[in-house]
Amino acid sequence: SSELTQDPAVSVALGQTVRITCQGDSLRNYYASWYQQKPGQAPVLVIYGQNNRPSGIPDRFSGSTSGSTASLTITGAQAEDEADYYCNSRDSSGDYVFGTGTKLTVL
Amino acid sequence: QVQLQESGPGLVKPSETLALTCSVSGASMSSGTYYWSWIRQPPGKGLEWIGYIHYRGSTNYDPSLKSRVTISVDTSKNQFSLKLSSVTTADTAIYYCARAGITGTVTTSWFDPWGQGALVIVSS
């Protein structure tokens, strides 16, 4: 099955912009979705498709794709954005795969 | 507002079968193009997709778990269930149920909403 690779940890200064990336061959044909997970909580969808935000997700979250790399960008990171972030996509078999996860620290 | 809630035993013995149920409220499982999914997360580790079922009964499972997994649906109760056989300590995890949406072109998909998760410990 396909794999999605993320950097284990990323940090950003409060109010600055951070990009979290996700690499995998499936992303050439399928859009990534992105999930935020805070300690002890279930994941929450923050971005899906070309660049769609569910209701209630701040517009500082955005998504993009280039080739086999999907990116989640947080413009003006806030303290409450500190969390683990996971990407996900389908593959040609109809299976789903999650990325390895990125721990975001807001300094 | 659609809500999902997992239920089932929190402790399972090695070699036995793990069984969980996800109850869906706020919408009928039979409406829309959704795939009702199970996802797990071992303690301190990342998310793992287990599989999904469509309300009409079609299923798809992660290849690494396919020989041990069965997902079923009961639309009359608006519930779907997970069974994982021959469990080992490696199956200890928080098990989430989630609704998977997909666009007609199948290039866009997402999991939303998620249940709160159920911790299942495999131990004798």
mmCIF file of C-alpha atoms in Angstrom:
data_model
loop_
_atom_site.group_PDB
_atom_site.id
_atom_site.type_symbol
_atom_site.label_atom_id
_atom_site.label_comp_id
_atom_site.label_asym_id
_atom_site.label_seq_id
_atom_site.Cartn_x
_atom_site.Cartn_y
_atom_site.Cartn_z
ATOM 1 C CA SER A 1 0.000 0.000 0.000
ATOM 2 C CA SER A 2 1.016 3.657 -0.376
ATOM 3 C CA GLU A 3 2.856 5.699 2.237
ATOM 4 C CA LEU A 4 2.706 9.335 3.320
ATOM 5 C CA THR A 5 5.746 10.875 4.990
ATOM 6 C CA GLN A 6 5.746 13.897 7.291
ATOM 7 C CA ASP A 7 8.441 15.656 9.290
ATOM 8 C CA PRO A 8 8.197 14.417 12.899
ATOM 9 C CA ALA A 9 8.359 17.876 14.453
ATOM 10 C CA VAL A 10 8.063 21.503 13.390
ATOM 11 C CA SER A 11 8.158 24.693 15.432
ATOM 12 C CA VAL A 12 6.916 28.213 14.750
ATOM 13 C CA ALA A 13 7.056 31.510 16.615
ATOM 14 C CA LEU A 14 3.745 32.902 17.752
ATOM 15 C CA GLY A 15 2.115 34.878 14.950
ATOM 16 C CA GLN A 16 4.442 33.577 12.254
ATOM 17 C CA THR A 17 3.687 31.316 9.298
ATOM 18 C CA VAL A 18 4.437 27.602 9.252
ATOM 19 C CA ARG A 19 4.148 24.977 6.550
ATOM 20 C CA ILE A 20 3.669 21.287 7.339
ATOM 21 C CA THR A 21 4.361 18.934 4.433
ATOM 22 C CA CYS A 22 3.237 15.468 3.439
ATOM 23 C CA GLN A 23 4.951 13.445 0.701
ATOM 24 C CA GLY A 24 3.652 10.421 -1.163
ATOM 25 C CA ASP A 25 2.972 9.116 -4.636
ATOM 26 C CA SER A 26 -0.791 8.923 -4.062
ATOM 27 C CA LEU A 27 -0.864 12.728 -3.793
ATOM 28 C CA ARG A 28 -0.200 12.993 -7.530
ATOM 29 C CA ASN A 29 -3.748 11.743 -8.109
ATOM 30 C CA TYR A 30 -5.642 12.284 -4.848
ATOM 31 C CA TYR A 31 -5.936 15.349 -2.659
ATOM 32 C CA ALA A 32 -4.802 15.197 0.933
ATOM 33 C CA SER A 33 -7.007 15.906 3.902
ATOM 34 C CA TRP A 34 -5.479 17.272 7.111
ATOM 35 C CA TYR A 35 -6.339 16.573 10.752
ATOM 36 C CA GLN A 36 -5.430 18.384 13.949
ATOM 37 C CA GLN A 37 -5.178 16.300 17.106
ATOM 38 C CA LYS A 38 -4.688 17.783 20.544
ATOM 39 C CA PRO A 39 -3.682 15.597 23.526
ATOM 40 C CA GLY A 40 -6.472 13.332 24.702
ATOM 41 C CA GLN A 41 -8.813 14.382 21.917
ATOM 42 C CA ALA A 42 -10.066 12.887 18.685
ATOM 43 C CA PRO A 43 -8.656 14.253 15.427
ATOM 44 C CA VAL A 44 -10.452 17.169 13.797
ATOM 45 C CA LEU A 45 -10.630 17.807 10.051
ATOM 46 C CA VAL A 46 -9.049 21.166 9.172
ATOM 47 C CA ILE A 47 -8.470 21.030 5.390
ATOM 48 C CA TYR A 48 -9.657 18.773 2.553
ATOM 49 C CA GLY A 49 -9.606 18.761 -1.207
ATOM 50 C CA GLN A 50 -7.924 21.477 -3.202
ATOM 51 C CA ASN A 51 -8.195 23.920 -0.273
ATOM 52 C CA ASN A 52 -11.476 23.507 1.611
ATOM 53 C CA ARG A 53 -12.053 24.364 5.253
ATOM 54 C CA PRO A 54 -14.925 22.819 7.226
ATOM 55 C CA SER A 55 -17.224 25.182 9.040
ATOM 56 C CA GLY A 56 -15.608 26.544 12.176
ATOM 57 C CA ILE A 57 -11.990 26.166 11.043
ATOM 58 C CA PRO A 58 -10.153 29.525 11.059
ATOM 59 C CA ASP A 59 -9.074 30.918 7.704
ATOM 60 C CA ARG A 60 -5.451 30.976 8.849
ATOM 61 C CA PHE A 61 -5.425 27.283 7.831
ATOM 62 C CA SER A 62 -4.902 26.598 4.127
ATOM 63 C CA GLY A 63 -3.818 23.717 1.927
ATOM 64 C CA SER A 64 -2.008 23.205 -1.353
ATOM 65 C CA THR A 65 -0.459 20.461 -3.466
ATOM 66 C CA SER A 66 2.517 20.356 -5.806
ATOM 67 C CA GLY A 67 3.385 17.082 -7.452
ATOM 68 C CA SER A 68 3.684 14.422 -4.765
ATOM 69 C CA THR A 69 3.782 16.918 -1.878
ATOM 70 C CA ALA A 70 0.786 18.325 -0.020
ATOM 71 C CA SER A 71 1.185 21.225 2.382
ATOM 72 C CA LEU A 72 -0.796 22.598 5.273
ATOM 73 C CA THR A 73 -0.005 26.253 5.960
ATOM 74 C CA ILE A 74 -0.912 28.127 9.113
ATOM 75 C CA THR A 75 -0.613 31.872 8.571
ATOM 76 C CA GLY A 76 -0.240 33.677 11.873
ATOM 77 C CA ALA A 77 0.050 30.638 14.158
ATOM 78 C CA GLN A 78 -1.706 30.867 17.505
ATOM 79 C CA ALA A 79 -0.924 29.121 20.765
ATOM 80 C CA GLU A 80 -4.033 26.959 20.337
ATOM 81 C CA ASP A 81 -2.643 25.578 17.073
ATOM 82 C CA GLU A 82 -0.037 23.564 18.981
ATOM 83 C CA ALA A 83 -1.015 19.978 18.219
ATOM 84 C CA ASP A 84 -0.212 16.912 16.152
ATOM 85 C CA TYR A 85 -1.140 17.156 12.486
ATOM 86 C CA TYR A 86 -1.820 14.213 10.175
ATOM 87 C CA CYS A 87 -2.364 14.098 6.436
ATOM 88 C CA ASN A 88 -4.439 11.415 4.720
ATOM 89 C CA SER A 89 -5.336 10.404 1.195
ATOM 90 C CA ARG A 90 -6.860 7.591 -0.775
ATOM 91 C CA ASP A 91 -4.872 5.486 -3.171
ATOM 92 C CA SER A 92 -5.801 3.812 -6.452
ATOM 93 C CA SER A 93 -7.023 0.691 -4.604
ATOM 94 C CA GLY A 94 -9.575 2.700 -2.670
ATOM 95 C CA ASP A 95 -7.543 2.271 0.498
ATOM 96 C CA TYR A 96 -6.779 5.164 2.819
ATOM 97 C CA VAL A 97 -3.407 5.971 4.311
ATOM 98 C CA PHE A 98 -2.427 8.397 7.059
ATOM 99 C CA GLY A 99 0.797 10.307 7.191
ATOM 100 C CA THR A 100 3.319 9.671 9.921
ATOM 101 C CA GLY A 101 2.289 12.823 11.775
ATOM 102 C CA THR A 102 3.926 16.152 12.654
ATOM 103 C CA LYS A 103 4.118 17.609 16.148
ATOM 104 C CA LEU A 104 3.736 21.381 15.892
ATOM 105 C CA THR A 105 5.184 23.524 18.681
ATOM 106 C CA VAL A 106 4.254 27.199 18.898
ATOM 107 C CA LEU A 107 7.041 29.138 20.599
ATOM 108 C CA GLN B 1 -25.283 17.648 13.451
ATOM 109 C CA VAL B 2 -23.959 14.154 12.907
ATOM 110 C CA GLN B 3 -22.397 12.500 15.945
ATOM 111 C CA LEU B 4 -20.642 9.160 16.313
ATOM 112 C CA GLN B 5 -20.099 7.184 19.509
ATOM 113 C CA GLU B 6 -18.018 4.048 19.976
ATOM 114 C CA SER B 7 -18.937 1.369 22.493
ATOM 115 C CA GLY B 8 -17.608 -2.028 23.512
ATOM 116 C CA PRO B 9 -15.319 -3.841 25.957
ATOM 117 C CA GLY B 10 -12.220 -1.978 27.025
ATOM 118 C CA LEU B 11 -10.249 -5.143 27.768
ATOM 119 C CA VAL B 12 -9.765 -8.128 25.471
ATOM 120 C CA LYS B 13 -7.636 -11.227 26.039
ATOM 121 C CA PRO B 14 -4.928 -12.203 23.551
ATOM 122 C CA SER B 15 -6.159 -14.515 20.754
ATOM 123 C CA GLU B 16 -9.762 -13.419 21.287
ATOM 124 C CA THR B 17 -11.923 -11.163 19.110
ATOM 125 C CA LEU B 18 -12.202 -7.430 19.638
ATOM 126 C CA ALA B 19 -15.718 -6.120 18.969
ATOM 127 C CA LEU B 20 -16.813 -2.489 18.865
ATOM 128 C CA THR B 21 -19.962 -0.727 17.733
ATOM 129 C CA CYS B 22 -20.355 2.818 16.433
ATOM 130 C CA SER B 23 -23.725 4.476 16.914
ATOM 131 C CA VAL B 24 -24.585 7.275 14.509
ATOM 132 C CA SER B 25 -26.986 10.050 15.473
ATOM 133 C CA GLY B 26 -28.187 13.181 13.718
ATOM 134 C CA ALA B 27 -28.423 11.608 10.271
ATOM 135 C CA SER B 28 -29.334 8.365 8.574
ATOM 136 C CA MET B 29 -26.430 6.171 7.528
ATOM 137 C CA SER B 30 -28.388 5.418 4.372
ATOM 138 C CA SER B 31 -28.295 8.999 3.086
ATOM 139 C CA GLY B 32 -25.507 10.462 1.031
ATOM 140 C CA THR B 33 -22.347 8.967 -0.375
ATOM 141 C CA TYR B 34 -20.462 8.156 2.773
ATOM 142 C CA TYR B 35 -18.219 5.356 3.906
ATOM 143 C CA TRP B 36 -18.409 4.465 7.567
ATOM 144 C CA SER B 37 -14.895 3.908 8.811
ATOM 145 C CA TRP B 38 -12.751 2.573 11.613
ATOM 146 C CA ILE B 39 -9.376 4.092 12.468
ATOM 147 C CA ARG B 40 -7.076 3.243 15.369
ATOM 148 C CA GLN B 41 -4.192 4.855 17.219
ATOM 149 C CA PRO B 42 -1.791 2.824 19.374
ATOM 150 C CA PRO B 43 -0.700 4.679 22.523
ATOM 151 C CA GLY B 44 1.757 7.421 21.630
ATOM 152 C CA LYS B 45 1.698 6.557 17.942
ATOM 153 C CA GLY B 46 0.039 7.708 14.727
ATOM 154 C CA LEU B 47 -3.304 7.054 13.089
ATOM 155 C CA GLU B 48 -3.962 3.799 11.215
ATOM 156 C CA TRP B 49 -6.865 3.284 8.838
ATOM 157 C CA ILE B 50 -8.583 -0.076 9.426
ATOM 158 C CA GLY B 51 -11.389 -0.110 6.875
ATOM 159 C CA TYR B 52 -14.818 1.118 5.868
ATOM 160 C CA ILE B 53 -18.295 -0.022 4.917
ATOM 161 C CA HIS B 54 -20.934 1.576 2.694
ATOM 162 C CA TYR B 55 -24.507 1.340 3.957
ATOM 163 C CA ARG B 56 -25.278 -1.072 1.118
ATOM 164 C CA GLY B 57 -22.638 -3.433 2.525
ATOM 165 C CA SER B 58 -19.570 -3.013 0.345
ATOM 166 C CA THR B 59 -16.351 -2.995 2.341
ATOM 167 C CA ASN B 60 -12.673 -2.218 1.995
ATOM 168 C CA TYR B 61 -9.971 -3.097 4.502
ATOM 169 C CA ASP B 62 -6.338 -2.209 5.074
ATOM 170 C CA PRO B 63 -4.327 -4.999 3.457
ATOM 171 C CA SER B 64 -2.271 -5.623 6.603
ATOM 172 C CA LEU B 65 -5.410 -6.308 8.662
ATOM 173 C CA LYS B 66 -7.691 -7.750 5.994
ATOM 174 C CA SER B 67 -7.411 -11.373 7.150
ATOM 175 C CA ARG B 68 -8.588 -10.473 10.677
ATOM 176 C CA VAL B 69 -11.097 -7.649 10.150
ATOM 177 C CA THR B 70 -14.831 -7.660 9.561
ATOM 178 C CA ILE B 71 -16.912 -4.483 9.394
ATOM 179 C CA SER B 72 -20.687 -4.792 9.271
ATOM 180 C CA VAL B 73 -23.629 -2.408 9.223
ATOM 181 C CA ASP B 74 -27.109 -2.399 10.749
ATOM 182 C CA THR B 75 -29.040 0.425 9.107
ATOM 183 C CA SER B 76 -32.144 -0.322 11.179
ATOM 184 C CA LYS B 77 -30.172 0.672 14.285
ATOM 185 C CA ASN B 78 -28.047 3.278 12.485
ATOM 186 C CA GLN B 79 -24.945 1.477 13.682
ATOM 187 C CA PHE B 80 -21.864 -0.169 12.232
ATOM 188 C CA SER B 81 -19.477 -2.559 13.901
ATOM 189 C CA LEU B 82 -15.867 -3.725 13.913
ATOM 190 C CA LYS B 83 -14.589 -7.192 14.677
ATOM 191 C CA LEU B 84 -10.862 -7.900 14.848
ATOM 192 C CA SER B 85 -9.935 -11.506 15.465
ATOM 193 C CA SER B 86 -6.869 -13.148 16.981
ATOM 194 C CA VAL B 87 -5.771 -9.988 18.754
ATOM 195 C CA THR B 88 -2.329 -9.467 20.260
ATOM 196 C CA THR B 89 -0.888 -6.747 22.444
ATOM 197 C CA ALA B 90 -0.020 -4.893 19.214
ATOM 198 C CA ASP B 91 -3.755 -4.288 18.741
ATOM 199 C CA THR B 92 -3.938 -2.206 21.920
ATOM 200 C CA ALA B 93 -5.113 1.209 20.734
ATOM 201 C CA ILE B 94 -7.743 3.894 20.803
ATOM 202 C CA TYR B 95 -10.302 2.893 18.188
ATOM 203 C CA TYR B 96 -12.164 5.683 16.420
ATOM 204 C CA CYS B 97 -15.162 5.500 14.136
ATOM 205 C CA ALA B 98 -15.555 8.236 11.554
ATOM 206 C CA ARG B 99 -17.628 9.144 8.524
ATOM 207 C CA ALA B 100 -15.661 9.279 5.282
ATOM 208 C CA GLY B 101 -16.917 11.602 2.587
ATOM 209 C CA ILE B 102 -15.846 11.525 -1.031
ATOM 210 C CA THR B 103 -16.539 13.630 -4.105
ATOM 211 C CA GLY B 104 -17.900 12.208 -7.307
ATOM 212 C CA THR B 105 -14.497 12.360 -8.942
ATOM 213 C CA VAL B 106 -13.063 10.376 -5.984
ATOM 214 C CA THR B 107 -10.015 12.638 -5.902
ATOM 215 C CA THR B 108 -11.215 14.397 -2.761
ATOM 216 C CA SER B 109 -12.003 12.584 0.477
ATOM 217 C CA TRP B 110 -12.144 13.360 4.152
ATOM 218 C CA PHE B 111 -13.013 11.921 7.574
ATOM 219 C CA ASP B 112 -15.555 14.013 9.450
ATOM 220 C CA PRO B 113 -16.930 13.766 12.057
ATOM 221 C CA TRP B 114 -15.077 11.401 14.385
ATOM 222 C CA GLY B 115 -16.238 9.649 17.492
ATOM 223 C CA GLN B 116 -14.489 10.405 20.765
ATOM 224 C CA GLY B 117 -12.602 7.095 20.605
ATOM 225 C CA ALA B 118 -12.616 3.915 22.665
ATOM 226 C CA LEU B 119 -9.477 2.588 24.330
ATOM 227 C CA VAL B 120 -9.114 -1.156 23.930
ATOM 228 C CA ILE B 121 -6.356 -2.915 25.862
ATOM 229 C CA VAL B 122 -5.296 -6.406 24.891
ATOM 230 C CA SER B 123 -4.024 -8.168 27.982
ATOM 231 C CA SER B 124 -4.451 -11.432 29.822
#
